[in-house]
PDB file of C-alpha atoms in Angstrom:
ATOM      1  CA  MET A  94      -7.327 -35.144   6.446  1.00  0.00           C
ATOM      2  CA  LEU A  95      -8.000 -31.612   5.280  1.00  0.00           C
ATOM      3  CA  GLY A  96      -9.760 -33.155   2.314  1.00  0.00           C
ATOM      4  CA  PRO A  97     -10.216 -36.745   1.168  1.00  0.00           C
ATOM      5  CA  LEU A  98      -8.206 -39.261   3.192  1.00  0.00           C
ATOM      6  CA  ASP A  99      -4.898 -39.635   1.374  1.00  0.00           C
ATOM      7  CA  VAL A 100      -2.175 -41.856   2.801  1.00  0.00           C
ATOM      8  CA  ARG A 101       1.249 -42.061   1.183  1.00  0.00           C
ATOM      9  CA  ARG A 102       4.219 -44.248   1.960  1.00  0.00           C
ATOM     10  CA  ASP A 103       7.481 -43.737   0.089  1.00  0.00           C
ATOM     11  CA  GLY A 104       5.593 -41.566  -2.409  1.00  0.00           C
ATOM     12  CA  GLU A 105       3.049 -44.275  -3.166  1.00  0.00           C
ATOM     13  CA  VAL A 106      -0.660 -43.736  -2.464  1.00  0.00           C
ATOM     14  CA  LEU A 107      -2.038 -46.467  -0.223  1.00  0.00           C
ATOM     15  CA  ARG A 108      -5.590 -47.734  -0.403  1.00  0.00           C
ATOM     16  CA  ILE A 109      -7.117 -47.598   3.056  1.00  0.00           C
ATOM     17  CA  PRO A 110     -10.389 -49.492   3.539  1.00  0.00           C
ATOM     18  CA  GLY A 111     -13.294 -47.165   4.260  1.00  0.00           C
ATOM     19  CA  GLY A 112     -15.682 -47.204   7.175  1.00  0.00           C
ATOM     20  CA  LYS A 113     -14.435 -47.867  10.672  1.00  0.00           C
ATOM     21  CA  THR A 114     -10.956 -48.866   9.472  1.00  0.00           C
ATOM     22  CA  ALA A 115     -10.448 -45.395   7.988  1.00  0.00           C
ATOM     23  CA  GLU A 116     -11.970 -43.822  11.088  1.00  0.00           C
ATOM     24  CA  VAL A 117      -9.495 -45.690  13.306  1.00  0.00           C
ATOM     25  CA  LEU A 118      -6.655 -44.260  11.214  1.00  0.00           C
ATOM     26  CA  VAL A 119      -8.067 -40.738  11.358  1.00  0.00           C
ATOM     27  CA  ARG A 120      -8.631 -40.942  15.112  1.00  0.00           C
ATOM     28  CA  LEU A 121      -5.111 -42.202  15.762  1.00  0.00           C
ATOM     29  CA  ALA A 122      -3.634 -39.618  13.372  1.00  0.00           C
ATOM     30  CA  LEU A 123      -5.286 -36.780  15.263  1.00  0.00           C
ATOM     31  CA  ASP A 124      -3.260 -37.890  18.305  1.00  0.00           C
ATOM     32  CA  ALA A 125      -0.217 -39.168  16.413  1.00  0.00           C
ATOM     33  CA  GLY A 126       2.554 -40.306  18.711  1.00  0.00           C
ATOM     34  CA  THR A 127       0.187 -40.592  21.680  1.00  0.00           C
ATOM     35  CA  VAL A 128      -1.550 -43.685  22.981  1.00  0.00           C
ATOM     36  CA  VAL A 129      -5.317 -43.556  22.494  1.00  0.00           C
ATOM     37  CA  ARG A 130      -6.972 -45.923  24.940  1.00  0.00           C
ATOM     38  CA  THR A 131      -8.957 -48.817  23.530  1.00  0.00           C
ATOM     39  CA  ASP A 132     -12.102 -47.949  25.467  1.00  0.00           C
ATOM     40  CA  ARG A 133     -11.939 -44.370  24.186  1.00  0.00           C
ATOM     41  CA  LEU A 134     -11.590 -45.558  20.588  1.00  0.00           C
ATOM     42  CA  VAL A 135     -14.584 -47.862  20.961  1.00  0.00           C
ATOM     43  CA  GLU A 136     -16.679 -45.187  22.680  1.00  0.00           C
ATOM     44  CA  GLU A 137     -15.886 -42.513  20.123  1.00  0.00           C
ATOM     45  CA  LEU A 138     -16.008 -44.573  16.949  1.00  0.00           C
ATOM     46  CA  TRP A 139     -18.967 -46.804  17.757  1.00  0.00           C
ATOM     47  CA  ALA A 140     -20.852 -44.240  19.917  1.00  0.00           C
ATOM     48  CA  ASP A 141     -24.335 -45.610  20.661  1.00  0.00           C
ATOM     49  CA  ASP A 142     -23.210 -49.103  19.691  1.00  0.00           C
ATOM     50  CA  ALA A 143     -20.138 -48.976  21.946  1.00  0.00           C
ATOM     51  CA  VAL A 144     -21.682 -51.156  24.651  1.00  0.00           C
ATOM     52  CA  ASN A 145     -22.390 -53.844  22.043  1.00  0.00           C
ATOM     53  CA  THR A 146     -18.967 -53.547  20.391  1.00  0.00           C
ATOM     54  CA  ARG A 147     -16.344 -56.038  21.463  1.00  0.00           C
ATOM     55  CA  ARG A 148     -12.651 -55.299  21.720  1.00  0.00           C
ATOM     56  CA  ASN A 149     -11.962 -57.828  18.985  1.00  0.00           C
ATOM     57  CA  THR A 150     -14.016 -55.673  16.586  1.00  0.00           C
ATOM     58  CA  LEU A 151     -11.530 -52.843  17.109  1.00  0.00           C
ATOM     59  CA  GLN A 152      -8.647 -55.321  16.912  1.00  0.00           C
ATOM     60  CA  SER A 153      -9.889 -56.560  13.527  1.00  0.00           C
ATOM     61  CA  LYS A 154     -10.088 -52.967  12.219  1.00  0.00           C
ATOM     62  CA  VAL A 155      -6.543 -52.312  13.450  1.00  0.00           C
ATOM     63  CA  ALA A 156      -5.331 -55.523  11.771  1.00  0.00           C
ATOM     64  CA  LYS A 157      -6.960 -54.394   8.497  1.00  0.00           C
ATOM     65  CA  LEU A 158      -5.349 -50.984   8.868  1.00  0.00           C
ATOM     66  CA  ARG A 159      -1.908 -52.480   9.488  1.00  0.00           C
ATOM     67  CA  ARG A 160      -2.245 -54.619   6.330  1.00  0.00           C
ATOM     68  CA  ALA A 161      -3.320 -51.603   4.283  1.00  0.00           C
ATOM     69  CA  LEU A 162      -0.392 -49.539   5.555  1.00  0.00           C
ATOM     70  CA  GLY A 163       1.995 -52.343   4.647  1.00  0.00           C
ATOM     71  CA  GLU A 164       4.004 -51.638   7.774  1.00  0.00           C
ATOM     72  CA  PRO A 165       2.414 -53.197  10.868  1.00  0.00           C
ATOM     73  CA  SER A 166       4.759 -51.388  13.228  1.00  0.00           C
ATOM     74  CA  VAL A 167       3.199 -48.029  12.314  1.00  0.00           C
ATOM     75  CA  VAL A 168       0.172 -48.859  14.475  1.00  0.00           C
ATOM     76  CA  LEU A 169       1.470 -50.044  17.823  1.00  0.00           C
ATOM     77  CA  SER A 170      -0.380 -51.696  20.689  1.00  0.00           C
ATOM     78  CA  ARG A 171       0.545 -49.944  23.931  1.00  0.00           C
ATOM     79  CA  ASP A 172      -0.802 -49.627  27.472  1.00  0.00           C
ATOM     80  CA  ASP A 173      -4.353 -50.770  26.706  1.00  0.00           C
ATOM     81  CA  GLY A 174      -4.522 -48.657  23.586  1.00  0.00           C
ATOM     82  CA  TYR A 175      -3.057 -47.929  20.181  1.00  0.00           C
ATOM     83  CA  LEU A 176      -0.501 -45.461  18.939  1.00  0.00           C
ATOM     84  CA  LEU A 177       0.146 -44.238  15.393  1.00  0.00           C
ATOM     85  CA  ASP A 178       3.932 -44.173  15.360  1.00  0.00           C
ATOM     86  CA  ILE A 179       4.644 -41.388  12.895  1.00  0.00           C
ATOM     87  CA  GLU A 180       5.752 -37.797  13.251  1.00  0.00           C
ATOM     88  CA  ALA A 181       2.778 -35.509  13.795  1.00  0.00           C
ATOM     89  CA  SER A 182       4.332 -33.047  11.338  1.00  0.00           C
ATOM     90  CA  ASP A 183       3.831 -35.661   8.590  1.00  0.00           C
ATOM     91  CA  ILE A 184       0.061 -35.289   9.001  1.00  0.00           C
ATOM     92  CA  ASP A 185      -1.548 -32.337   7.228  1.00  0.00           C
ATOM     93  CA  VAL A 186      -3.742 -31.396  10.196  1.00  0.00           C
ATOM     94  CA  HIS A 187      -0.780 -31.081  12.531  1.00  0.00           C
ATOM     95  CA  ALA A 188       1.342 -29.298   9.922  1.00  0.00           C
ATOM     96  CA  VAL A 189      -1.397 -26.703   9.355  1.00  0.00           C
ATOM     97  CA  LEU A 190      -1.875 -26.130  13.086  1.00  0.00           C
ATOM     98  CA  SER A 191       1.866 -25.598  13.447  1.00  0.00           C
ATOM     99  CA  ASP A 192       1.971 -23.298  10.407  1.00  0.00           C
ATOM    100  CA  ALA A 193      -0.892 -21.195  11.794  1.00  0.00           C
ATOM    101  CA  THR A 194       1.015 -20.669  15.030  1.00  0.00           C
ATOM    102  CA  ALA A 195       4.197 -19.809  13.134  1.00  0.00           C
ATOM    103  CA  ALA A 196       2.392 -17.424  10.737  1.00  0.00           C
ATOM    104  CA  SER A 197       0.793 -15.593  13.673  1.00  0.00           C
ATOM    105  CA  ARG A 198       4.187 -15.299  15.350  1.00  0.00           C
ATOM    106  CA  LEU A 199       5.749 -13.933  12.130  1.00  0.00           C
ATOM    107  CA  LEU A 200       2.978 -11.349  11.848  1.00  0.00           C
ATOM    108  CA  ASP A 201       3.475 -10.299  15.488  1.00  0.00           C
ATOM    109  CA  GLU A 202       7.225  -9.971  14.848  1.00  0.00           C
ATOM    110  CA  GLY A 203       6.613  -7.747  11.817  1.00  0.00           C
ATOM    111  CA  ASP A 204       7.637 -10.277   9.167  1.00  0.00           C
ATOM    112  CA  ASP A 205       4.628  -9.564   6.976  1.00  0.00           C
ATOM    113  CA  ARG A 206       6.038 -11.258   3.874  1.00  0.00           C
ATOM    114  CA  GLY A 207       6.840 -14.437   5.809  1.00  0.00           C
ATOM    115  CA  ALA A 208       3.424 -14.415   7.489  1.00  0.00           C
ATOM    116  CA  ALA A 209       1.591 -13.915   4.179  1.00  0.00           C
ATOM    117  CA  THR A 210       3.563 -16.643   2.440  1.00  0.00           C
ATOM    118  CA  LEU A 211       3.172 -19.178   5.240  1.00  0.00           C
ATOM    119  CA  ALA A 212      -0.536 -18.433   5.681  1.00  0.00           C
ATOM    120  CA  ALA A 213      -1.162 -18.840   1.934  1.00  0.00           C
ATOM    121  CA  SER A 214       0.753 -22.118   1.874  1.00  0.00           C
ATOM    122  CA  ALA A 215      -1.188 -23.489   4.842  1.00  0.00           C
ATOM    123  CA  LEU A 216      -4.535 -22.354   3.418  1.00  0.00           C
ATOM    124  CA  ALA A 217      -3.767 -24.149   0.149  1.00  0.00           C
ATOM    125  CA  ARG A 218      -3.805 -27.461   2.038  1.00  0.00           C
ATOM    126  CA  PHE A 219      -7.450 -27.116   3.038  1.00  0.00           C
ATOM    127  CA  GLY A 220      -9.996 -29.039   0.976  1.00  0.00           C
ATOM    128  CA  ALA A 221     -13.741 -28.576   0.820  1.00  0.00           C
ATOM    129  CA  ASP A 222     -14.405 -30.996   3.679  1.00  0.00           C
ATOM    130  CA  LEU A 223     -12.463 -31.245   6.899  1.00  0.00           C
ATOM    131  CA  ILE A 224     -11.815 -34.801   8.032  1.00  0.00           C
ATOM    132  CA  PRO A 225     -14.463 -36.130   5.608  1.00  0.00           C
ATOM    133  CA  SER A 226     -13.965 -39.864   6.140  1.00  0.00           C
ATOM    134  CA  THR A 227     -15.460 -39.701   9.633  1.00  0.00           C
ATOM    135  CA  THR A 228     -19.064 -39.353  10.676  1.00  0.00           C
ATOM    136  CA  GLY A 229     -19.064 -39.664  14.453  1.00  0.00           C
ATOM    137  CA  GLU A 230     -19.802 -36.880  16.885  1.00  0.00           C
ATOM    138  CA  TRP A 231     -16.285 -37.231  18.306  1.00  0.00           C
ATOM    139  CA  VAL A 232     -14.860 -35.426  15.281  1.00  0.00           C
ATOM    140  CA  ALA A 233     -16.876 -32.217  15.844  1.00  0.00           C
ATOM    141  CA  SER A 234     -14.333 -30.615  18.190  1.00  0.00           C
ATOM    142  CA  HIS A 235     -11.492 -31.425  15.792  1.00  0.00           C
ATOM    143  CA  ARG A 236     -13.406 -29.911  12.854  1.00  0.00           C
ATOM    144  CA  ALA A 237     -14.174 -26.812  14.936  1.00  0.00           C
ATOM    145  CA  ARG A 238     -10.488 -26.395  15.766  1.00  0.00           C
ATOM    146  CA  LEU A 239      -9.588 -26.674  12.084  1.00  0.00           C
ATOM    147  CA  GLU A 240     -12.286 -24.176  11.099  1.00  0.00           C
ATOM    148  CA  SER A 241     -10.886 -21.773  13.690  1.00  0.00           C
ATOM    149  CA  THR A 242      -7.376 -22.364  12.365  1.00  0.00           C
ATOM    150  CA  HIS A 243      -8.600 -21.676   8.820  1.00  0.00           C
ATOM    151  CA  ALA A 244     -10.108 -18.373   9.988  1.00  0.00           C
ATOM    152  CA  THR A 245      -6.879 -17.466  11.794  1.00  0.00           C
ATOM    153  CA  LEU A 246      -4.841 -18.168   8.670  1.00  0.00           C
ATOM    154  CA  LEU A 247      -7.189 -16.018   6.573  1.00  0.00           C
ATOM    155  CA  GLU A 248      -6.903 -13.172   9.071  1.00  0.00           C
ATOM    156  CA  VAL A 249      -3.118 -13.416   9.328  1.00  0.00           C
ATOM    157  CA  GLY A 250      -2.716 -13.639   5.561  1.00  0.00           C
ATOM    158  CA  LEU A 251      -5.027 -10.707   4.853  1.00  0.00           C
ATOM    159  CA  THR A 252      -3.522  -8.549   7.594  1.00  0.00           C
ATOM    160  CA  ALA A 253      -0.017  -9.226   6.309  1.00  0.00           C
ATOM    161  CA  ARG A 254      -1.002  -8.467   2.710  1.00  0.00           C
ATOM    162  CA  VAL A 255      -2.704  -5.212   3.684  1.00  0.00           C
ATOM    163  CA  ARG A 256       0.421  -4.168   5.594  1.00  0.00           C
ATOM    164  CA  LEU A 257       2.455  -4.991   2.487  1.00  0.00           C
ATOM    165  CA  GLY A 258       0.160  -2.808   0.373  1.00  0.00           C
ATOM    166  CA  GLU A 259      -1.149  -5.786  -1.596  1.00  0.00           C
ATOM    167  CA  THR A 260      -4.756  -4.667  -1.475  1.00  0.00           C
ATOM    168  CA  THR A 261      -5.852  -5.040  -5.098  1.00  0.00           C
ATOM    169  CA  ASP A 262      -7.436  -8.447  -4.639  1.00  0.00           C
ATOM    170  CA  VAL A 263      -7.846  -8.226  -0.851  1.00  0.00           C
ATOM    171  CA  ILE A 264     -10.369  -5.402  -0.790  1.00  0.00           C
ATOM    172  CA  GLY A 265     -13.031  -5.609  -3.518  1.00  0.00           C
TER     173      GLY A 265
END
């Protein structure tokens, strides 16, 4: 989700239908492993049209998503909501957030080489657009968090490289 939506299963790229079906996947992926209530999904994804959107509209998008994933049990119905049943670390957004925390910790502990390497690796995952397959206002806070994480990774990486004396391409 740090660039175009790209879903892989057993190394194979899956074709996920666009529009609201893709948005349902993105929304569930941002809270992977956690139940997202049905009413919240409808409110966030359909926004102004939420009052006119029926639950079966969301259900049909989830059914489409399950077919596209080829594994219906990945999207579970739970407690008046849905849950994407995958490890958060398998999602680029969550991996980058975790890497940013780890890189900052490495820098604080004086492991400049480890911090620089991890920051560079995490930064390489970022595409031009953050969470591009979504258009709703609900995604703004998630994009802002990722932009902040990107800035943190840049700062950690540059600080570590300066400490290592690798300033040739850091300072112009």
